[in-house]
mmCIF file of C-alpha atoms in Angstrom:
data_model
loop_
_atom_site.group_PDB
_atom_site.id
_atom_site.type_symbol
_atom_site.label_atom_id
_atom_site.label_comp_id
_atom_site.label_asym_id
_atom_site.label_seq_id
_atom_site.Cartn_x
_atom_site.Cartn_y
_atom_site.Cartn_z
ATOM 1 C CA UNK A 1 94.431 41.744 31.544
ATOM 2 C CA UNK A 2 94.490 38.576 29.458
ATOM 3 C CA UNK A 3 96.127 37.495 26.137
ATOM 4 C CA UNK A 4 93.033 35.722 24.583
ATOM 5 C CA UNK A 5 89.337 35.567 25.067
ATOM 6 C CA UNK A 6 87.014 32.800 23.854
ATOM 7 C CA UNK A 7 84.140 33.356 21.374
ATOM 8 C CA UNK A 8 81.071 34.908 23.153
ATOM 9 C CA UNK A 9 78.255 37.290 22.849
ATOM 10 C CA UNK A 10 77.987 40.326 24.878
ATOM 11 C CA UNK A 11 75.024 40.848 27.271
ATOM 12 C CA UNK A 12 74.560 44.553 26.457
ATOM 13 C CA UNK A 13 72.857 45.862 23.392
ATOM 14 C CA UNK A 14 75.841 47.585 21.667
ATOM 15 C CA UNK A 15 79.524 47.502 22.217
ATOM 16 C CA UNK A 16 82.028 49.860 20.818
ATOM 17 C CA UNK A 17 85.820 48.715 20.580
ATOM 18 C CA UNK A 18 88.466 51.331 19.973
ATOM 19 C CA UNK A 19 92.050 50.083 19.084
ATOM 20 C CA UNK A 20 94.480 52.045 21.064
ATOM 21 C CA UNK A 21 97.522 50.462 19.348
ATOM 22 C CA UNK A 22 98.468 48.179 16.603
ATOM 23 C CA UNK A 23 102.084 47.490 17.305
ATOM 24 C CA UNK A 24 101.537 43.839 18.460
ATOM 25 C CA UNK A 25 101.921 40.550 16.649
ATOM 26 C CA UNK A 26 99.264 37.891 16.158
ATOM 27 C CA UNK A 27 96.151 37.819 18.014
ATOM 28 C CA UNK A 28 93.474 40.499 17.891
ATOM 29 C CA UNK A 29 89.665 40.780 17.792
ATOM 30 C CA UNK A 30 87.931 38.607 15.246
ATOM 31 C CA UNK A 31 84.253 37.568 14.810
ATOM 32 C CA UNK A 32 82.689 34.324 13.563
ATOM 33 C CA UNK A 33 80.455 34.335 10.555
ATOM 34 C CA UNK A 34 80.042 30.691 9.616
ATOM 35 C CA UNK A 35 76.082 30.578 9.915
ATOM 36 C CA UNK A 36 76.127 26.992 8.431
ATOM 37 C CA UNK A 37 77.380 25.741 11.757
ATOM 38 C CA UNK A 38 74.786 27.608 13.787
ATOM 39 C CA UNK A 39 71.940 25.782 15.519
ATOM 40 C CA UNK A 40 68.507 27.594 15.436
ATOM 41 C CA UNK A 41 65.573 26.670 17.598
ATOM 42 C CA UNK A 42 62.768 29.256 18.265
ATOM 43 C CA UNK A 43 65.237 31.863 19.323
ATOM 44 C CA UNK A 44 66.532 33.770 16.194
ATOM 45 C CA UNK A 45 69.806 34.269 18.071
ATOM 46 C CA UNK A 46 72.311 31.553 16.777
ATOM 47 C CA UNK A 47 74.285 29.339 19.186
ATOM 48 C CA UNK A 48 77.706 28.034 18.248
ATOM 49 C CA UNK A 49 78.770 24.328 18.469
ATOM 50 C CA UNK A 50 80.301 23.934 22.037
ATOM 51 C CA UNK A 51 83.892 23.056 20.721
ATOM 52 C CA UNK A 52 84.143 26.316 18.747
ATOM 53 C CA UNK A 53 83.481 28.190 21.922
ATOM 54 C CA UNK A 54 86.379 26.503 23.780
ATOM 55 C CA UNK A 55 89.793 27.793 24.540
ATOM 56 C CA UNK A 56 91.410 24.675 22.742
ATOM 57 C CA UNK A 57 89.864 25.991 19.509
ATOM 58 C CA UNK A 58 91.028 29.541 20.217
ATOM 59 C CA UNK A 59 94.602 28.343 20.586
ATOM 60 C CA UNK A 60 94.435 26.996 16.900
ATOM 61 C CA UNK A 61 93.259 30.334 15.468
ATOM 62 C CA UNK A 62 95.838 32.327 13.419
ATOM 63 C CA UNK A 63 95.661 36.024 12.492
ATOM 64 C CA UNK A 64 93.939 35.454 9.138
ATOM 65 C CA UNK A 65 90.542 35.261 7.656
ATOM 66 C CA UNK A 66 89.228 31.840 7.134
ATOM 67 C CA UNK A 67 86.076 30.978 5.115
ATOM 68 C CA UNK A 68 86.260 27.277 6.153
ATOM 69 C CA UNK A 69 86.322 28.317 9.932
ATOM 70 C CA UNK A 70 84.087 31.158 9.396
ATOM 71 C CA UNK A 71 86.629 33.720 11.069
ATOM 72 C CA UNK A 72 86.817 37.354 10.063
ATOM 73 C CA UNK A 73 89.653 39.714 11.403
ATOM 74 C CA UNK A 74 88.574 43.317 10.943
ATOM 75 C CA UNK A 75 91.634 45.470 10.048
ATOM 76 C CA UNK A 76 91.826 48.008 12.877
ATOM 77 C CA UNK A 77 94.612 50.546 13.031
ATOM 78 C CA UNK A 78 95.265 52.727 15.997
ATOM 79 C CA UNK A 79 92.415 54.986 16.606
ATOM 80 C CA UNK A 80 89.905 52.747 14.583
ATOM 81 C CA UNK A 81 86.644 51.883 16.111
ATOM 82 C CA UNK A 82 84.572 48.641 15.638
ATOM 83 C CA UNK A 83 80.759 48.615 16.810
ATOM 84 C CA UNK A 84 78.462 45.647 17.158
ATOM 85 C CA UNK A 85 75.323 44.429 18.740
ATOM 86 C CA UNK A 86 74.840 41.570 21.190
ATOM 87 C CA UNK A 87 74.055 38.901 18.570
ATOM 88 C CA UNK A 88 77.713 38.917 17.153
ATOM 89 C CA UNK A 89 80.075 36.164 18.286
ATOM 90 C CA UNK A 90 83.476 37.619 18.828
ATOM 91 C CA UNK A 91 86.787 36.679 20.451
ATOM 92 C CA UNK A 92 90.316 37.750 20.976
ATOM 93 C CA UNK A 93 92.933 35.324 19.429
ATOM 94 C CA UNK A 94 96.064 34.771 21.414
ATOM 95 C CA UNK A 95 98.719 37.531 21.243
ATOM 96 C CA UNK A 96 101.953 36.242 19.957
ATOM 97 C CA UNK A 97 104.247 39.366 20.753
ATOM 98 C CA UNK A 98 103.674 42.807 22.442
ATOM 99 C CA UNK A 99 100.656 44.065 24.151
ATOM 100 C CA UNK A 100 97.218 44.957 22.751
ATOM 101 C CA UNK A 101 95.426 47.913 24.220
ATOM 102 C CA UNK A 102 91.702 48.788 23.626
ATOM 103 C CA UNK A 103 89.138 50.879 24.940
ATOM 104 C CA UNK A 104 85.646 49.236 25.320
ATOM 105 C CA UNK A 105 82.188 50.901 25.793
ATOM 106 C CA UNK A 106 79.145 48.766 26.798
ATOM 107 C CA UNK A 107 75.798 50.411 26.116
ATOM 108 C CA UNK A 108 72.364 49.509 27.393
ATOM 109 C CA UNK A 109 73.545 46.799 29.757
ATOM 110 C CA UNK A 110 70.057 46.447 31.298
ATOM 111 C CA UNK A 111 68.078 46.495 28.004
ATOM 112 C CA UNK A 112 65.021 44.392 27.993
ATOM 113 C CA UNK A 113 65.513 43.135 24.508
ATOM 114 C CA UNK A 114 68.911 41.508 25.384
ATOM 115 C CA UNK A 115 67.386 39.844 28.581
ATOM 116 C CA UNK A 116 64.559 38.433 26.667
ATOM 117 C CA UNK A 117 66.341 37.022 23.670
ATOM 118 C CA UNK A 118 69.458 35.795 25.670
ATOM 119 C CA UNK A 119 67.148 34.217 28.206
ATOM 120 C CA UNK A 120 69.321 35.481 31.003
ATOM 121 C CA UNK A 121 66.787 36.009 33.713
ATOM 122 C CA UNK A 122 66.097 32.864 35.743
ATOM 123 C CA UNK A 123 63.968 32.187 38.941
ATOM 124 C CA UNK A 124 66.404 30.322 41.245
ATOM 125 C CA UNK A 125 65.221 27.910 44.023
ATOM 126 C CA UNK A 126 68.263 27.353 46.351
ATOM 127 C CA UNK A 127 68.262 24.742 48.938
ATOM 128 C CA UNK A 128 70.789 25.107 51.800
ATOM 129 C CA UNK A 129 72.092 21.863 53.271
ATOM 130 C CA UNK A 130 75.017 23.477 55.371
ATOM 131 C CA UNK A 131 74.731 23.030 59.199
ATOM 132 C CA UNK A 132 76.419 26.447 59.843
ATOM 133 C CA UNK A 133 75.665 29.864 58.737
ATOM 134 C CA UNK A 134 76.623 30.915 55.316
ATOM 135 C CA UNK A 135 76.353 34.011 53.089
ATOM 136 C CA UNK A 136 75.526 34.175 49.383
ATOM 137 C CA UNK A 137 77.443 36.437 46.847
ATOM 138 C CA UNK A 138 76.977 36.973 43.223
ATOM 139 C CA UNK A 139 79.724 37.492 40.516
ATOM 140 C CA UNK A 140 78.790 39.247 37.164
ATOM 141 C CA UNK A 141 81.106 37.215 34.966
ATOM 142 C CA UNK A 142 80.540 39.411 32.026
ATOM 143 C CA UNK A 143 81.079 42.622 33.964
ATOM 144 C CA UNK A 144 84.495 44.408 32.845
ATOM 145 C CA UNK A 145 85.277 44.879 36.568
ATOM 146 C CA UNK A 146 84.031 41.421 37.752
ATOM 147 C CA UNK A 147 81.687 42.858 40.335
ATOM 148 C CA UNK A 148 80.957 40.851 43.563
ATOM 149 C CA UNK A 149 77.777 41.724 45.497
ATOM 150 C CA UNK A 150 75.980 40.260 48.615
ATOM 151 C CA UNK A 151 72.759 38.432 47.650
ATOM 152 C CA UNK A 152 71.691 37.047 51.062
ATOM 153 C CA UNK A 153 73.294 37.065 54.422
ATOM 154 C CA UNK A 154 72.509 34.008 56.673
ATOM 155 C CA UNK A 155 71.042 31.858 53.803
ATOM 156 C CA UNK A 156 67.990 30.166 55.020
ATOM 157 C CA UNK A 157 66.980 26.380 54.223
ATOM 158 C CA UNK A 158 65.326 27.459 51.201
ATOM 159 C CA UNK A 159 65.658 30.859 49.139
ATOM 160 C CA UNK A 160 63.970 32.010 46.058
ATOM 161 C CA UNK A 161 65.562 34.832 44.072
ATOM 162 C CA UNK A 162 66.054 36.181 40.486
ATOM 163 C CA UNK A 163 69.287 35.341 38.824
ATOM 164 C CA UNK A 164 70.937 35.680 35.425
ATOM 165 C CA UNK A 165 72.675 33.219 33.205
ATOM 166 C CA UNK A 166 75.690 35.508 33.186
ATOM 167 C CA UNK A 167 76.323 35.202 36.772
ATOM 168 C CA UNK A 168 78.334 33.017 39.057
ATOM 169 C CA UNK A 169 77.831 32.723 42.804
ATOM 170 C CA UNK A 170 80.001 31.914 45.742
ATOM 171 C CA UNK A 171 79.095 30.720 49.278
ATOM 172 C CA UNK A 172 81.105 31.913 52.123
ATOM 173 C CA UNK A 173 81.111 30.908 56.007
ATOM 174 C CA UNK A 174 81.389 33.565 58.550
ATOM 175 C CA UNK A 175 85.164 33.437 58.337
ATOM 176 C CA UNK A 176 85.020 34.723 54.779
ATOM 177 C CA UNK A 177 86.154 31.373 53.328
ATOM 178 C CA UNK A 178 84.399 30.290 50.131
ATOM 179 C CA UNK A 179 82.862 26.852 50.906
ATOM 180 C CA UNK A 180 80.743 26.361 47.673
ATOM 181 C CA UNK A 181 80.515 27.989 44.152
ATOM 182 C CA UNK A 182 78.208 27.484 41.309
ATOM 183 C CA UNK A 183 76.994 29.021 37.964
ATOM 184 C CA UNK A 184 73.480 29.369 36.472
ATOM 185 C CA UNK A 185 72.799 27.504 33.248
ATOM 186 C CA UNK A 186 70.460 28.781 30.815
ATOM 187 C CA UNK A 187 66.844 27.085 30.975
ATOM 188 C CA UNK A 188 65.545 25.312 27.967
ATOM 189 C CA UNK A 189 62.081 26.963 28.359
ATOM 190 C CA UNK A 190 61.171 30.421 29.364
ATOM 191 C CA UNK A 191 59.905 31.062 32.870
ATOM 192 C CA UNK A 192 61.427 28.060 34.074
ATOM 193 C CA UNK A 193 62.748 27.519 37.624
ATOM 194 C CA UNK A 194 66.189 26.422 38.223
ATOM 195 C CA UNK A 195 66.922 24.515 41.469
ATOM 196 C CA UNK A 196 70.230 24.694 43.075
ATOM 197 C CA UNK A 197 71.502 22.539 46.035
ATOM 198 C CA UNK A 198 74.340 23.868 48.152
ATOM 199 C CA UNK A 199 76.072 21.951 50.904
ATOM 200 C CA UNK A 200 79.116 20.093 52.103
ATOM 201 C CA UNK A 201 80.652 17.173 50.006
ATOM 202 C CA UNK A 202 79.358 14.730 52.524
ATOM 203 C CA UNK A 203 75.803 15.621 51.660
ATOM 204 C CA UNK A 204 76.156 15.276 47.910
ATOM 205 C CA UNK A 205 78.157 11.964 48.435
ATOM 206 C CA UNK A 206 75.230 10.688 50.452
ATOM 207 C CA UNK A 207 72.695 11.722 47.727
ATOM 208 C CA UNK A 208 74.879 9.963 45.109
ATOM 209 C CA UNK A 209 74.948 6.742 47.408
ATOM 210 C CA UNK A 210 71.200 6.785 47.904
ATOM 211 C CA UNK A 211 70.496 7.298 44.042
ATOM 212 C CA UNK A 212 72.845 4.392 43.253
ATOM 213 C CA UNK A 213 70.929 2.094 45.732
ATOM 214 C CA UNK A 214 67.637 3.200 44.076
ATOM 215 C CA UNK A 215 66.379 4.899 47.179
ATOM 216 C CA UNK A 216 64.627 7.511 45.289
ATOM 217 C CA UNK A 217 62.985 4.997 42.826
ATOM 218 C CA UNK A 218 61.440 2.871 45.536
ATOM 219 C CA UNK A 219 57.561 3.019 45.054
ATOM 220 C CA UNK A 220 56.952 1.892 48.524
ATOM 221 C CA UNK A 221 59.017 4.798 49.805
ATOM 222 C CA UNK A 222 57.209 7.290 47.690
ATOM 223 C CA UNK A 223 53.828 5.846 48.744
ATOM 224 C CA UNK A 224 54.734 5.928 52.426
ATOM 225 C CA UNK A 225 56.140 9.372 52.108
ATOM 226 C CA UNK A 226 53.045 10.749 50.443
ATOM 227 C CA UNK A 227 50.739 9.098 52.837
ATOM 228 C CA UNK A 228 52.626 10.416 55.820
ATOM 229 C CA UNK A 229 52.667 13.835 54.235
ATOM 230 C CA UNK A 230 49.016 13.769 53.651
ATOM 231 C CA UNK A 231 48.246 12.540 57.303
ATOM 232 C CA UNK A 232 50.485 15.209 58.934
ATOM 233 C CA UNK A 233 49.150 18.002 56.840
ATOM 234 C CA UNK A 234 45.422 16.936 57.523
ATOM 235 C CA UNK A 235 46.092 16.759 61.091
ATOM 236 C CA UNK A 236 47.877 20.150 61.367
ATOM 237 C CA UNK A 237 45.128 21.529 59.268
ATOM 238 C CA UNK A 238 42.257 20.149 61.359
ATOM 239 C CA UNK A 239 44.087 21.473 64.528
ATOM 240 C CA UNK A 240 44.462 24.889 63.192
ATOM 241 C CA UNK A 241 41.003 25.052 61.798
#
């Protein structure tokens, strides 16, 4: 239940939206057609400028078609149906009076074409800096029911898993309290790994302090670390051999 929804693309192949009523004022579903404002890279699916996808922009939208803004409100009466694929940017403008009801069907949520072109699949390398046991959960933020599932109980110091750019994650301690949360950002390149660090605020504060002091830029530190690592590795290898 919400009175508006920002511009977005669905993560399933086709969506069917059925209008259950039309006795509300303002708002309603609209889609964006201003292709001049799209940015194209190698991916044929367009990306909107960031400000257009914001809720601040959405608050300015009135229920009328606008060539300048690239906004189209389809005329939907009770019982009418609108179907679109995953490339269409659409949103719900703010409802001014009454309640809007709709019945939505999502088809082919796991379709390979959608995963490929929206670049949703990511290899996640997670580094755990908590000094107490934690569990990792995933939230499918595009799921109609906002599903929450357990990813890993007792997260180790390093964990590799497959994630999606439509998912958010929460980390809980054994008391069930949320101690950290993060989202996966889309990679610029395919098959790229995403590194995520989780831990208490004190750990991140310490990393910021060391970076400000240039600790990680110290050539002597890097050389000493590399030499020490090589020596330790060679000794361990020789002993095992």
